[in-house]
Amino acid sequence: MALIVQKYGGTSVGTVDRIQAVAQRVRRTVEAGNTVVVVVSAMGKTTDGLVKLANEISTNPSRREMDMLLSTGEQVSIALLSMALQESGQPAISLTGAQVGIVTEAEHTRARILRIETDRLKRHLNQGEVVVVAGFQGISSTNDLEITTLGRGGSDTSAVALATALKADFCEIYTDVPGILTTDPRLVPDAQLMTEITSDEMLELASLGAKVLHPRAVEIARNFGVPLVVRSSWSDEPGTWVISSTPQPRSLEGLELTRAVDGVEFDTDQAKVSLLRVPDRPGVAARLFGEIASQDLDVDLIIQSIHEGNSNDIAFTVTKDSLNRAEAVASAIIPALCGGMPVSPDGAEVMVEQKIAKVAIAGAGMIGRPGVAAQMFATLAEAGINIQMISTSEVKVSCVIAQDDCDRAIAALCEVFDVEQSALHTQLPEATANHNSDLPHIPTPPPLVRGVALDLKQARLAIRHIPDRPGMAAQVFQLLASHNISVDMIIQSQRCRVLNGVTTRDIAFTVAQMDAEAARAALEAVALDLGFSEIVVDSAIAKVSIVGSGMVHQPGVAARMFEALANQQINIQMIATSEIKISCLVAEEDGVRALQTIHTAFGLSGSHKVQVPA
Ligand code: ASP
Ligand code: MG
């Protein structure tokens, strides 16, 4: 006997027949002895249709009226499902977000949930009723009691938030796919269904999984340790469990984090090895990191920025005690990497740096919020701290700085982002928070790689020769944020160049293709002020990423990814990593092949054919 929150998406309640099928499933769950709260989306494509109507009247409708309009979709589906339940003999009542007391910020069209009243819900549940709650909507905490919505796709978030507030045993997300797959099955037909994934992995795979599960829902599940399962509405297959380690107990006030960053991490036990001017051709990274892995050296950050002429710089960090061995491996391999070819007039070389530290900000709240990275860079700049390297992932921004600056950096970042400093490293997942022995537990050890994602919708911008002094990255990314442009991957390379007496670096980053021209224009307007010479835009790129919590402290994972690409003669244009993610930019035309070969290289392919709707 459990308290379960079930959420059904738009397709699952798209027709009367389907609503009746949902009612049957809910009834079966109750008959098995459970107490059930149901959250539903609007029927089918109702919300899209409402948006279209609004756009026929106004190109820029008021956000308040949009909420008034869009929240009606869910009001239809809750009433119909409740009727279907009653018709089948199951007592039920439908409630809007306001009637439940899903209290949100007053931010129309993108409100975050502050708290959920549970009195009325519990009263109905105690009377043996199923409560059918409208997803995606809430009510503002202001006197005017405004109707708000959480943002498109937000009913997943409603469901997990309700499960949290009610301390439900778990939350089931019913959808039209059988669960979460190792990659996109339209591109890789032998993609397999995962039986489970950690919430941290799921957040890093946001671009792969966002269509199945809203990242904000995953964030809540992680923060409160709510077990979550994604299942098909059309079958009884077990689906994919999204599991979280037992979190620190936290208050239900401000249930959804209204801030973008929830941890500042640092690591002073790092040293940096840079290979300058190695050839820009397939197989170089594979050889280098293959050799490093065969010496059993564990690499943390890896950064390769845009190439210059026919050569690249690759930098990576290792623990301080393995610096000497890493340097030896790197120096020994340079002749082989260069293959006797003259690379550049001044030749390849290895540089090491002992006194560095890595500081990082982490938080799911930064997804889709421009300006978070910029705020980090600005904070470091104000403290007079120069950033040597930058590497970003979906939910983390990592910077390499001088070790002496580390304490000041942490203090400043904790203050600006209003967080307490957290772990030194990403912790390996522990046992799950659930007490129900029927639910799966994280197997030990977790797989090196859980899933592989491909993003073909990004463009890369490179700023050449920007002066190397505190504040430059801050200015660039603040400017983009002020134009509401979200930056995905940011890479600042190792190479410095002296131009007219000024030390300069390159910074490269990716944005959505549709934002690329706006980003270029914004930056060109400040080129003179910031003192950089050139901006290069390339839309013909693809980003492939591997994600897995098992890769932490496991040598050889990056090497295997690079080797898979090298075997296909695919050149790597840029590399960025975080603890549980490695991303490579390759040419757009190589993207799908890169995805396929990496998926196979990590043994993720299988023979079970997974059916997904077109
Ligand atoms: N109906 C809303 C939408 O289409 C919310 C949801 O389905 O999650 O975005
Ligand atoms: Mg959805």
CSV table of N, CA and C in Angstrom, one decimal, residues 12 61 63 78 96 105 159 167 178 214 217 226 256 262 335 340 358 386 410 414 529 569:
chain,number,residue,atom,x,y,z
A,12,SER,N,-1.5,10.8,-23.7
A,12,SER,CA,-2.1,9.8,-22.9
A,12,SER,C,-3.6,10.1,-22.6
A,61,PRO,N,1.2,38.8,-27.0
A,61,PRO,CA,0.1,38.9,-26.0
A,61,PRO,C,0.7,39.0,-24.6
A,63,ARG,N,1.5,38.3,-20.9
A,63,ARG,CA,1.8,37.0,-20.3
A,63,ARG,C,0.8,36.6,-19.3
A,78,ILE,N,-8.8,17.4,-16.5
A,78,ILE,CA,-9.1,16.9,-15.2
A,78,ILE,C,-10.6,16.6,-15.0
A,96,THR,N,-8.3,22.3,-9.6
A,96,THR,CA,-7.3,23.2,-10.3
A,96,THR,C,-6.1,23.4,-9.4
A,105,GLU,N,5.5,31.7,-7.6
A,105,GLU,CA,5.9,33.1,-7.8
A,105,GLU,C,4.9,33.8,-8.7
A,159,ALA,N,3.7,17.3,-11.0
A,159,ALA,CA,3.6,16.0,-10.4
A,159,ALA,C,4.7,15.7,-9.4
A,167,LYS,N,4.8,13.7,0.4
A,167,LYS,CA,5.7,12.6,0.8
A,167,LYS,C,5.3,11.3,0.2
A,178,PRO,N,8.4,4.2,-24.0
A,178,PRO,CA,8.5,3.2,-22.9
A,178,PRO,C,9.4,3.6,-21.8
A,214,HIS,N,10.7,16.9,-17.9
A,214,HIS,CA,11.1,18.3,-17.8
A,214,HIS,C,12.2,18.4,-16.8
A,217,ALA,N,11.5,19.1,-13.2
A,217,ALA,CA,10.9,17.9,-12.4
A,217,ALA,C,12.1,17.1,-11.8
A,226,VAL,N,12.9,12.1,-4.4
A,226,VAL,CA,11.7,11.5,-4.7
A,226,VAL,C,11.9,10.4,-5.8
A,256,GLU,N,10.5,24.7,-5.1
A,256,GLU,CA,11.4,24.8,-6.3
A,256,GLU,C,12.4,25.8,-6.1
A,262,ASP,N,23.0,25.8,-6.9
A,262,ASP,CA,22.9,25.3,-5.6
A,262,ASP,C,24.1,24.7,-5.0
A,335,PRO,N,56.3,13.5,-30.2
A,335,PRO,CA,56.8,13.1,-31.6
A,335,PRO,C,55.9,12.2,-32.3
A,340,GLY,N,56.3,13.2,-37.2
A,340,GLY,CA,57.4,13.7,-37.9
A,340,GLY,C,57.1,14.9,-38.8
A,358,LYS,N,40.5,24.2,-9.2
A,358,LYS,CA,39.3,24.2,-10.0
A,358,LYS,C,38.2,24.7,-9.1
A,386,ASN,N,42.0,36.0,-12.3
A,386,ASN,CA,42.1,35.7,-13.7
A,386,ASN,C,41.7,34.2,-13.9
A,410,ILE,N,36.0,31.1,-3.7
A,410,ILE,CA,34.9,30.4,-3.1
A,410,ILE,C,34.1,31.3,-2.3
A,414,CYS,N,30.2,31.9,-3.2
A,414,CYS,CA,29.2,31.5,-2.2
A,414,CYS,C,28.3,32.7,-1.8
A,529,ASP,N,35.9,48.1,-28.1
A,529,ASP,CA,36.0,48.3,-26.7
A,529,ASP,C,36.7,47.2,-25.9
A,569,GLN,N,37.7,8.2,-38.4
A,569,GLN,CA,38.3,9.4,-39.0
A,569,GLN,C,37.6,10.7,-38.8
